[in-house]
Amino acid sequence: MNLSLIIAQLRARVPEFGNRVGGAANFKILPEAANFHAPAAYVIPMDESPERNQSGNGYRQRVQEGFGVIVVVSNVADERGQSALLSVHDMRALLFRALLGFRPAEEYDAIEYDGGNLLHMDRARLYFQFEFVVDYEIGEDDTWLAVRDSELPDWQGLDIEVDVAEPDGQIEAKTSINFPPP
């Protein structure tokens, strides 16, 4: 998924972040590399979980794609994180209003909540990750099958031979159908 769509939605719908919303490849770099003042949010990619192809002669496959929103809040008020967790609770409600039910692009279903967990806490900041999922479908037009089919010659006609009686190898009926050029 293009995570910039999620970042733009959060910037537009959660003014409490004060435009301090960015992206990252994963959490590991954030405590050292993050330069936003709290509160802030970072959108990261998560797992993709595909189902099996549902088409016997084409291609139709549902995929559930996940992303995380890591909320960074101040933890200077108390080192135990109690007041920071209250901020996380408030931020969750804001994230829900901004993201749940939102369709980031036409090919995606609505975003759903998938859980959350505390990632890291130090004397200055608390990092909490909210996880979301969104489904999309891979269709035949997205695959090599569409490329292959587009390279086939135009269908010009059909020749039919029928062995009517027991299969004896004798063709009892024949016909040809020619199609006009496209």
N, CA, C and O of each residue as an XYZ file, in Angstrom:
728
protein
N       0.840     -1.168      0.000
C       0.000      0.000      0.000
C       0.891      1.239      0.000
O       1.998      1.233      0.538
N       0.398      2.253     -0.592
C       1.081      3.532     -0.572
C       0.792      4.191      0.777
O      -0.269      4.786      0.966
N       1.723      4.085      1.696
C       1.492      4.590      3.053
C       1.377      6.103      3.114
O       0.920      6.644      4.121
N       1.780      6.797      2.059
C       1.615      8.250      2.065
C       0.139      8.639      2.087
O      -0.201      9.737      2.527
N      -0.745      7.750      1.616
C      -2.187      8.012      1.702
C      -2.653      8.020      3.155
O      -3.501      8.828      3.533
N      -2.104      7.125      3.964
C      -2.449      7.075      5.389
C      -1.852      8.286      6.101
O      -2.510      8.902      6.939
N      -0.617      8.622      5.772
C       0.036      9.788      6.376
C      -0.763     11.050      6.079
O      -0.988     11.864      6.975
N      -1.193     11.220      4.837
C      -1.988     12.395      4.459
C      -3.313     12.434      5.213
O      -3.745     13.501      5.649
N      -3.958     11.286      5.370
C      -5.226     11.228      6.104
C      -5.025     11.631      7.561
O      -5.830     12.382      8.112
N      -3.964     11.140      8.186
C      -3.703     11.495      9.585
C      -3.358     12.971      9.727
O      -3.801     13.617     10.676
N      -2.581     13.508      8.809
C      -2.252     14.939      8.867
C      -3.500     15.795      8.731
O      -3.632     16.824      9.394
N      -4.414     15.368      7.871
C      -5.639     16.136      7.642
C      -6.661     15.971      8.760
O      -7.396     16.911      9.063
N      -6.721     14.787      9.380
C      -7.809     14.476     10.311
C      -7.424     14.460     11.786
O      -8.301     14.383     12.647
N      -6.144     14.529     12.092
C      -5.722     14.529     13.501
C      -4.824     15.750     13.731
O      -3.598     15.635     13.730
N      -5.444     16.920     13.928
C      -4.648     18.141     14.113
C      -3.799     18.117     15.386
O      -2.852     18.895     15.507
N      -4.118     17.247     16.324
C      -3.339     17.149     17.560
C      -1.885     16.761     17.294
O      -1.009     17.047     18.110
N      -1.626     16.119     16.169
C      -0.244     15.781     15.825
C       0.511     16.989     15.270
O       1.734     16.949     15.138
N      -0.210     18.059     14.946
C       0.442     19.257     14.444
C       1.302     18.997     13.216
O       2.398     19.545     13.101
N       0.820     18.172     12.306
C       1.543     17.821     11.079
C       2.797     16.987     11.345
O       3.626     16.814     10.452
N       2.939     16.470     12.566
C       4.093     15.625     12.911
C       3.725     14.158     12.674
O       3.642     13.356     13.604
N       3.511     13.846     11.420
C       3.189     12.484     10.993
C       4.139     12.143      9.855
O       4.254     12.896      8.889
N       4.813     11.015      9.971
C       5.760     10.599      8.942
C       5.708      9.103      8.736
O       4.859      8.416      9.306
N       6.596      8.609      7.937
C       6.668      7.181      7.670
C       8.021      6.629      8.069
O       8.993      7.372      8.205
N       8.075      5.331      8.255
C       9.326      4.638      8.575
C       9.211      3.208      8.067
O       8.110      2.680      7.916
N      10.350      2.590      7.805
C      10.352      1.204      7.339
C      10.038      0.240      8.469
O       9.405     -0.792      8.244
N      10.477      0.565      9.697
C      10.157     -0.258     10.863
C      10.401      0.552     12.131
O      10.896      1.678     12.076
N      10.054     -0.027     13.260
C      10.157      0.692     14.530
C      11.586      0.845     15.017
O      11.906      1.848     15.655
N      12.441     -0.104     14.742
C      13.774     -0.157     15.351
C      14.550      1.148     15.245
O      15.309      1.490     16.152
N      14.372      1.873     14.160
C      15.136      3.102     13.982
C      14.520      4.310     14.688
O      15.201      5.318     14.877
N      13.266      4.232     15.075
C      12.565      5.413     15.570
C      13.121      6.013     16.858
O      13.320      7.228     16.896
N      13.386      5.247     17.914
C      13.850      5.910     19.135
C      15.113      6.755     18.934
O      15.300      7.757     19.625
N      15.963      6.366     18.015
C      17.191      7.129     17.777
C      17.049      8.146     16.652
O      17.630      9.228     16.725
N      16.293      7.820     15.622
C      16.239      8.674     14.436
C      15.044      9.618     14.407
O      15.046     10.576     13.634
N      14.033      9.377     15.221
C      12.828     10.203     15.185
C      13.157     11.615     15.651
O      13.787     11.811     16.690
N      12.719     12.595     14.864
C      13.010     13.969     15.232
C      11.768     14.819     15.460
O      11.886     16.030     15.649
N      10.591     14.224     15.447
C       9.370     14.963     15.732
C       9.212     15.141     17.235
O       9.571     14.259     18.015
N       8.674     16.290     17.635
C       8.305     16.486     19.034
C       7.011     15.722     19.300
O       6.200     15.537     18.392
N       6.819     15.284     20.527
C       5.601     14.553     20.890
C       4.459     15.551     21.106
O       4.702     16.659     21.583
N       3.233     15.187     20.769
C       2.823     13.911     20.179
C       3.121     13.874     18.678
O       3.082     14.889     17.982
N       3.413     12.689     18.226
C       3.712     12.466     16.812
C       3.261     11.062     16.436
O       2.923     10.250     17.298
N       3.262     10.792     15.143
C       2.880      9.459     14.665
C       3.765      9.070     13.490
O       4.158      9.905     12.676
N       4.064      7.784     13.427
C       4.832      7.214     12.325
C       4.045      6.038     11.769
O       3.581      5.181     12.522
N       3.899      6.000     10.458
C       3.168      4.929      9.790
C       4.195      3.954      9.219
O       5.113      4.342      8.496
N       4.016      2.666      9.566
C       4.958      1.639      9.109
C       4.204      0.498      8.425
O       3.050      0.232      8.761
N       4.846     -0.175      7.470
C       4.207     -1.339      6.851
C       4.240     -2.528      7.802
O       5.143     -2.664      8.627
N       3.241     -3.378      7.667
C       3.168     -4.611      8.455
C       3.015     -5.777      7.471
O       3.348     -5.648      6.293
N       2.518     -6.891      7.952
C       2.409     -8.103      7.137
C       1.316     -8.003      6.081
O       0.344     -7.262      6.223
N       1.513     -8.775      5.020
C       0.475     -9.028      4.031
C       0.104    -10.497      4.141
O       0.980    -11.360      4.205
N      -1.197    -10.784      4.162
C      -1.665    -12.165      4.297
C      -2.592    -12.498      3.131
O      -3.765    -12.128      3.153
N      -2.084    -13.189      2.120
C      -2.935    -13.537      0.983
C      -3.719    -14.820      1.229
O      -3.253    -15.730      1.914
N      -4.912    -14.873      0.660
C      -5.654    -16.129      0.591
C      -5.195    -16.849     -0.677
O      -4.394    -16.309     -1.440
N      -5.689    -18.041     -0.901
C      -5.362    -18.786     -2.122
C      -6.124    -18.174     -3.303
O      -7.158    -17.532     -3.118
N      -5.610    -18.378     -4.501
C      -6.302    -17.959     -5.713
C      -7.664    -18.647     -5.752
O      -7.746    -19.866     -5.594
N      -8.727    -17.881     -5.961
C     -10.085    -18.426     -5.923
C     -10.630    -18.798     -7.297
O     -11.739    -19.322     -7.400
N      -9.871    -18.537     -8.341
C     -10.358    -18.798     -9.691
C      -9.695    -20.044    -10.261
O      -8.485    -20.230    -10.136
N     -10.493    -20.887    -10.882
C      -9.954    -22.101    -11.479
C      -9.312    -21.868    -12.834
O      -8.415    -22.611    -13.232
N      -9.764    -20.838    -13.550
C      -9.221    -20.608    -14.891
C      -8.810    -19.154    -15.116
O      -8.602    -18.740    -16.256
N      -8.694    -18.393    -14.062
C      -8.260    -17.002    -14.149
C      -7.438    -16.662    -12.925
O      -6.605    -17.453    -12.484
N      -7.674    -15.489    -12.383
C      -6.959    -15.115    -11.166
C      -7.817    -14.168    -10.346
O      -8.231    -13.111    -10.822
N      -8.076    -14.564     -9.107
C      -8.793    -13.727     -8.146
C      -8.301    -14.125     -6.760
O      -8.582    -15.226     -6.286
N      -7.570    -13.230     -6.117
C      -6.961    -13.544     -4.825
C      -7.139    -12.363     -3.875
O      -6.754    -11.237     -4.192
N      -7.725    -12.628     -2.711
C      -7.887    -11.600     -1.680
C      -6.601    -11.516     -0.866
O      -5.961    -12.530     -0.588
N      -6.233    -10.298     -0.490
C      -5.040    -10.058      0.313
C      -5.413     -9.107      1.440
O      -6.096     -8.105      1.225
N      -4.958     -9.432      2.639
C      -5.127     -8.526      3.772
C      -3.768     -7.891      4.048
O      -2.792     -8.582      4.338
N      -3.722     -6.572      3.953
C      -2.481     -5.828      4.136
C      -2.561     -5.048      5.441
O      -3.563     -4.395      5.730
N      -1.502     -5.127      6.215
C      -1.484     -4.441      7.495
C      -0.531     -3.265      7.513
O       0.452     -3.219      6.774
N      -0.849     -2.317      8.377
C       0.065     -1.212      8.638
C      -0.093     -0.809     10.094
O      -1.137     -1.031     10.708
N       0.947     -0.223     10.628
C       0.918      0.229     12.005
C       1.043      1.736     12.072
O       1.691      2.362     11.234
N       0.413      2.304     13.080
C       0.593      3.721     13.388
C       1.218      3.769     14.771
O       0.574      3.449     15.771
N       2.475      4.170     14.816
C       3.188      4.267     16.088
C       2.999      5.679     16.611
O       3.457      6.651     16.009
N       2.321      5.771     17.736
C       2.067      7.062     18.368
C       3.153      7.294     19.410
O       3.439      6.425     20.234
N       3.746      8.469     19.362
C       4.790      8.857     20.308
C       4.221      9.959     21.187
O       3.822     11.015     20.696
N       4.186      9.705     22.499
C       3.693     10.711     23.444
C       4.770     10.987     24.490
O       5.674     10.180     24.709
N       4.648     12.130     25.118
C       5.619     12.516     26.143
C       5.461     11.638     27.377
O       4.344     11.308     27.775
N       6.579     11.267     27.975
C       6.574     10.461     29.194
C       7.336     11.169     30.321
O       7.775     10.521     31.271
N       7.493     12.484     30.221
C       8.278     13.198     31.233
C       7.500     13.427     32.525
O       8.112     13.671     33.565
N       6.177     13.356     32.492
C       5.379     13.629     33.692
C       5.606     12.588     34.782
O       5.686     12.940     35.959
N       5.709     11.332     34.417
C       6.038     10.289     35.395
C       6.705      9.127     34.678
O       6.264      8.726     33.601
N       7.743      8.596     35.256
C       8.538      7.555     34.606
C       7.802      6.225     34.474
O       8.210      5.373     33.684
N       6.733      6.035     35.226
C       5.962      4.791     35.125
C       5.102      4.749     33.864
O       4.674      3.673     33.444
N       4.849      5.893     33.265
C       4.080      5.943     32.032
C       2.584      6.062     32.206
O       1.848      5.971     31.224
N       2.108      6.263     33.422
C       0.664      6.306     33.656
C       0.004      7.453     32.895
O      -0.994      7.237     32.207
N       0.534      8.653     33.004
C      -0.085      9.782     32.296
C       0.105      9.647     30.784
O      -0.756     10.071     30.013
N       1.223      9.061     30.357
C       1.441      8.848     28.923
C       0.403      7.880     28.358
O      -0.062      8.059     27.232
N       0.036      6.860     29.130
C      -0.984      5.914     28.661
C      -2.351      6.569     28.533
O      -3.150      6.176     27.683
N      -2.629      7.564     29.370
C      -3.877      8.318     29.203
C      -3.864      9.059     27.869
O      -4.882      9.125     27.180
N      -2.719      9.612     27.512
C      -2.593     10.277     26.210
C      -2.783      9.284     25.070
O      -3.414      9.601     24.062
N      -2.238      8.086     25.229
C      -2.396      7.043     24.212
C      -3.872      6.707     24.037
O      -4.346      6.532     22.915
N      -4.590      6.619     25.141
C      -6.025      6.328     25.088
C      -6.758      7.400     24.270
O      -7.603      7.084     23.432
N      -6.425      8.666     24.524
C      -7.055      9.758     23.777
C      -6.672      9.707     22.298
O      -7.508      9.949     21.428
N      -5.418      9.395     22.020
C      -4.957      9.315     20.630
C      -5.643      8.175     19.876
O      -5.904      8.288     18.678
N      -5.928      7.094     20.569
C      -6.613      5.970     19.921
C      -7.962      6.418     19.367
O      -8.317      6.079     18.237
N      -8.709      7.175     20.158
C     -10.012      7.658     19.692
C      -9.859      8.543     18.452
O     -10.668      8.465     17.528
N      -8.827      9.376     18.435
C      -8.587     10.241     17.276
C      -8.194      9.421     16.046
O      -8.639      9.707     14.935
N      -7.361      8.404     16.252
C      -6.977      7.529     15.135
C      -8.188      6.790     14.577
O      -8.341      6.669     13.362
N      -9.042      6.300     15.461
C     -10.235      5.587     15.012
C     -11.099      6.495     14.139
O     -11.583      6.073     13.089
N     -11.294      7.749     14.575
C     -12.124      8.676     13.801
C     -11.495      9.006     12.451
O     -12.204      9.280     11.483
N     -10.188      8.979     12.389
C      -9.503      9.320     11.140
C      -9.391      8.144     10.177
O      -9.402      8.341      8.962
N      -9.283      6.918     10.703
C      -8.935      5.789      9.838
C     -10.007      4.718      9.673
O     -10.154      4.181      8.576
N     -10.758      4.388     10.718
C     -11.690      3.261     10.613
C     -12.802      3.568      9.616
O     -13.504      4.571      9.739
N     -12.949      2.699      8.639
C     -13.935      2.894      7.582
C     -13.397      3.666      6.389
O     -14.050      3.715      5.347
N     -12.223      4.270      6.515
C     -11.602      5.031      5.421
C     -11.061      4.070      4.364
O     -10.433      3.065      4.695
N     -11.305      4.382      3.099
C     -10.756      3.600      1.979
C      -9.621      4.408      1.357
O      -9.874      5.422      0.705
N      -8.362      3.971      1.549
C      -7.227      4.761      1.079
C      -7.144      4.916     -0.438
O      -6.543      5.873     -0.928
N      -7.729      4.003     -1.174
C      -7.771      4.081     -2.636
C      -8.929      3.213     -3.109
O      -9.459      2.398     -2.354
N      -9.310      3.395     -4.355
C     -10.479      2.696     -4.894
C     -10.370      1.180     -4.794
O     -11.373      0.499     -4.582
N      -9.158      0.645     -4.945
C      -8.992     -0.816     -4.951
C      -8.998     -1.437     -3.555
O      -8.936     -2.659     -3.427
N      -9.073     -0.624     -2.522
C      -9.033     -1.131     -1.148
C     -10.414     -1.104     -0.507
O     -11.239     -0.242     -0.811
N     -10.652     -2.064      0.387
C     -11.835     -2.025      1.232
C     -11.582     -1.034      2.365
O     -10.546     -0.370      2.394
N     -12.517     -0.938      3.285
C     -12.383     -0.016      4.414
C     -11.353     -0.532      5.426
O     -11.213     -1.739      5.626
N     -10.649      0.389      6.047
C      -9.649      0.058      7.061
C     -10.340     -0.447      8.323
O     -11.381      0.074      8.723
N      -9.747     -1.472      8.948
C     -10.249     -2.035     10.203
C      -9.140     -2.028     11.246
O      -7.956     -2.081     10.914
N      -9.543     -1.961     12.511
C      -8.587     -2.001     13.627
C      -8.193     -3.445     13.900
O      -9.032     -4.343     13.829
N      -6.908     -3.676     14.215
C      -6.418     -5.040     14.425
C      -5.628     -5.202     15.722
O      -4.998     -6.239     15.930
N      -5.652     -4.198     16.594
C      -4.982     -4.349     17.884
C      -3.900     -3.315     18.110
O      -3.677     -2.430     17.283
N      -3.238     -3.442     19.234
C      -2.174     -2.505     19.559
C      -1.317     -3.026     20.693
O      -1.713     -3.938     21.418
N      -0.122     -2.433     20.842
C       0.753     -2.852     21.933
C       1.815     -1.790     22.217
O       2.174     -0.990     21.352
N       2.295     -1.810     23.439
C       3.365     -0.916     23.863
C       4.671     -1.413     23.258
O       5.022     -2.584     23.405
N       5.392     -0.524     22.578
C       6.648     -0.909     21.934
C       7.871     -0.554     22.764
O       8.816     -1.336     22.865
N       7.842      0.641     23.359
C       9.044      1.127     24.035
C       8.656      2.289     24.946
O       7.741      3.059     24.654
N       9.374      2.389     26.047
C       9.152      3.514     26.950
C      10.493      3.882     27.568
O      11.247      3.013     28.006
N      10.780      5.174     27.598
C      11.944      5.658     28.333
C      11.497      6.880     29.139
O      10.299      7.144     29.238
N      12.416      7.608     29.698
C      12.040      8.741     30.550
C      11.406      9.887     29.775
O      10.691     10.706     30.353
N      11.658      9.952     28.494
C      11.149     11.068     27.703
C       9.910     10.728     26.878
O       9.023     11.567     26.722
N       9.841      9.506     26.349
C       8.779      9.178     25.397
C       8.230      7.775     25.613
O       8.894      6.885     26.145
N       6.990      7.623     25.177
C       6.341      6.313     25.166
C       5.893      6.067     23.725
O       5.286      6.938     23.101
N       6.194      4.879     23.203
C       5.850      4.499     21.827
C       4.802      3.387     21.885
O       5.047      2.315     22.439
N       3.645      3.655     21.310
C       2.565      2.675     21.287
C       2.161      2.454     19.835
O       1.939      3.408     19.090
N       2.070      1.185     19.442
C       1.719      0.849     18.057
C       0.275      0.384     17.955
O      -0.132     -0.579     18.605
N      -0.489      1.081     17.130
C      -1.844      0.671     16.773
C      -1.755     -0.017     15.418
O      -1.111      0.489     14.500
N      -2.405     -1.173     15.297
C      -2.319     -1.953     14.063
C      -3.662     -1.954     13.338
O      -4.723     -2.075     13.950
N      -3.582     -1.816     12.029
C      -4.765     -1.754     11.184
C      -4.580     -2.696      9.997
O      -3.454     -3.009      9.609
N      -5.692     -3.139      9.430
C      -5.660     -3.980      8.233
C      -6.643     -3.439      7.209
O      -7.633     -2.787      7.540
N      -6.336     -3.730      5.967
C      -7.213     -3.357      4.863
C      -7.090     -4.452      3.802
O      -5.997     -4.953      3.541
N      -8.209     -4.813      3.201
C      -8.232     -5.878      2.201
C      -8.272     -5.294      0.792
O      -8.827     -4.221      0.555
N      -7.677     -6.021     -0.116
C      -7.791     -5.705     -1.534
C      -7.772     -7.017     -2.308
O      -7.499     -8.080     -1.751
N      -8.065     -6.923     -3.598
C      -8.119     -8.125     -4.420
C      -7.177     -7.994     -5.608
O      -7.128     -6.957     -6.270
N      -6.437     -9.056     -5.864
C      -5.614     -9.137     -7.065
C      -6.472     -9.814     -8.126
O      -6.916    -10.946     -7.937
N      -6.704     -9.139     -9.219
C      -7.510     -9.691    -10.301
C      -6.653    -10.090    -11.484
O      -5.447     -9.844    -11.512
N      -7.287    -10.700    -12.444
C      -6.564    -11.187    -13.620
C      -5.831    -10.061    -14.348
O      -4.746    -10.281    -14.887
N      -6.411     -8.856    -14.370
C      -5.764     -7.728    -15.047
C      -4.446     -7.333    -14.389
O      -3.629     -6.654    -15.012
N      -4.225     -7.746    -13.142
C      -2.996     -7.416    -12.415
C      -1.893     -8.451    -12.617
O      -0.810     -8.310    -12.051
N      -2.150     -9.482    -13.412
C      -1.229    -10.618    -13.493
C      -0.662    -10.808    -14.899
O      -1.020    -10.101    -15.841
N       0.220    -11.774    -15.003
C       0.800    -12.155    -16.282
C      -0.265    -12.688    -17.234
O      -0.098    -12.597    -18.450
N      -1.345    -13.236    -16.712
C      -2.402    -13.779    -17.574
C      -2.947    -12.707    -18.510
O      -3.209    -12.986    -19.680
N      -3.119    -11.493    -18.015
C      -3.616    -10.403    -18.856
C      -2.605    -10.047    -19.937
O      -2.982     -9.758    -21.072
N      -1.333    -10.067    -19.591
C      -0.282     -9.789    -20.579
C      -0.297    -10.866    -21.657
O      -0.266    -10.567    -22.851
N      -0.345    -12.111    -21.224
C      -0.368    -13.231    -22.176
C      -1.576    -13.130    -23.100
O      -1.445    -13.259    -24.317
N      -2.751    -12.898    -22.522
C      -3.973    -12.848    -23.323
C      -3.976    -11.670    -24.295
O      -4.523    -11.775    -25.392
N      -3.371    -10.555    -23.903
C      -3.337     -9.393    -24.797
C      -2.442     -9.634    -26.008
O      -2.574     -8.948    -27.021
N      -1.537    -10.599    -25.914
C      -0.630    -10.911    -27.018
C      -1.177    -11.988    -27.954
O      -0.554    -12.289    -28.972
N      -2.319    -12.568    -27.630
C      -2.923    -13.580    -28.502
C      -3.469    -12.916    -29.763
O      -3.889    -11.760    -29.714
N      -3.470    -13.632    -30.896
C      -4.059    -13.054    -32.111
C      -5.579    -12.964    -31.956
O      -6.177    -13.637    -31.116
N      -6.186    -12.115    -32.789
C      -7.648    -12.011    -32.763
C      -8.266    -13.359    -33.105
O      -7.710    -14.123    -33.894
N      -9.406    -13.642    -32.513
C     -10.119    -14.892    -32.756
C     -10.871    -14.741    -34.070
O     -11.818    -13.960    -34.162
N     -10.451    -15.484    -35.083
C     -11.005    -15.310    -36.421
C     -12.117    -16.290    -36.751
O     -12.934    -16.022    -37.631
N     -12.159    -17.402    -36.072
C     -13.192    -18.364    -36.402
C     -13.111    -19.600    -35.546
O     -12.272    -19.724    -34.653
N     -14.030    -20.526    -35.855
C     -14.162    -21.732    -35.059
C     -14.476    -22.892    -36.002
O     -15.390    -22.796    -36.821
N     -13.732    -23.972    -35.891
C     -13.998    -25.197    -36.652
C     -14.478    -26.256    -35.669
O     -13.829    -26.522    -34.657
N     -15.647    -26.870    -35.986
C     -16.235    -27.862    -35.091
C     -16.367    -29.186    -35.839
O     -16.903    -29.240    -36.947
N     -15.866    -30.258    -35.210
C     -16.021    -31.612    -35.749
C     -16.650    -32.457    -34.649
O     -16.201    -32.432    -33.504
N     -17.709    -33.217    -35.008
C     -18.455    -33.973    -34.007
C     -18.483    -35.455    -34.381
O     -18.808    -35.824    -35.510
N     -18.135    -36.292    -33.403
C     -18.250    -37.744    -33.524
C     -19.538    -38.102    -32.790
O     -19.529    -38.253    -31.569
N     -20.654    -38.242    -33.524
C     -21.979    -38.350    -32.929
C     -22.212    -39.686    -32.243
O     -22.693    -39.712    -31.111
N     -21.892    -40.773    -32.882
C     -22.150    -42.091    -32.309
C     -21.076    -42.422    -31.291
O     -20.310    -41.556    -30.868
N     -21.031    -43.700    -30.901
C     -19.957    -44.105    -29.997
C     -18.648    -43.616    -30.571
O     -18.493    -43.595    -31.792
N     -17.716    -43.227    -29.756
C     -16.445    -42.735    -30.308
C     -15.782    -43.807    -31.170
O     -15.148    -44.742    -30.681
N     -15.963    -43.621    -32.480
C     -15.373    -44.584    -33.408
C     -14.353    -43.922    -34.330
O     -13.795    -44.569    -35.216
N     -14.116    -42.646    -34.117
C     -13.139    -41.930    -34.925
C     -13.705    -41.386    -36.223
O     -12.995    -40.718    -36.975
N     -14.979    -41.663    -36.497
C     -15.625    -41.160    -37.704
C     -16.302    -39.830    -37.387
O     -17.130    -39.761    -36.478
N     -15.967    -38.794    -38.110
C     -16.584    -37.482    -37.920
C     -17.870    -37.458    -38.737
O     -17.838    -37.539    -39.965
N     -19.000    -37.345    -38.044
C     -20.293    -37.344    -38.718
C     -20.791    -35.935    -39.040
O     -21.625    -35.762    -39.929
N     -20.289    -34.935    -38.326
C     -20.760    -33.562    -38.571
C     -19.584    -32.602    -38.472
O     -18.709    -32.734    -37.616
N     -19.597    -31.624    -39.385
C     -18.560    -30.592    -39.398
C     -19.215    -29.256    -39.675
O     -20.204    -29.169    -40.403
N     -18.648    -28.214    -39.082
C     -19.081    -26.851    -39.402
C     -17.946    -25.886    -39.092
O     -17.081    -26.159    -38.260
N     -17.972    -24.779    -39.767
C     -17.000    -23.709    -39.517
C     -17.753    -22.407    -39.328
O     -18.730    -22.129    -40.024
N     -17.294    -21.630    -38.396
C     -17.875    -20.309    -38.148
C     -16.733    -19.302    -38.257
O     -15.732    -19.405    -37.547
N     -16.891    -18.334    -39.148
C     -15.885    -17.288    -39.301
C     -16.436    -15.983    -38.741
O     -17.586    -15.621    -38.990
N     -15.609    -15.291    -37.990
C     -16.011    -14.021    -37.380
C     -15.508    -12.862    -38.232
O     -14.422    -12.938    -38.807
N     -16.285    -11.800    -38.315
C     -15.802    -10.636    -39.066
C     -14.616    -10.000    -38.325
O     -14.535    -10.081    -37.099
N     -13.713     -9.377    -39.058
C     -12.566     -8.742    -38.396
C     -13.041     -7.643    -37.436
O     -14.067     -7.009    -37.680
N     -12.298     -7.416    -36.347
C     -12.730     -6.391    -35.373
C     -12.617     -4.986    -35.919
O     -12.942     -4.025    -35.222
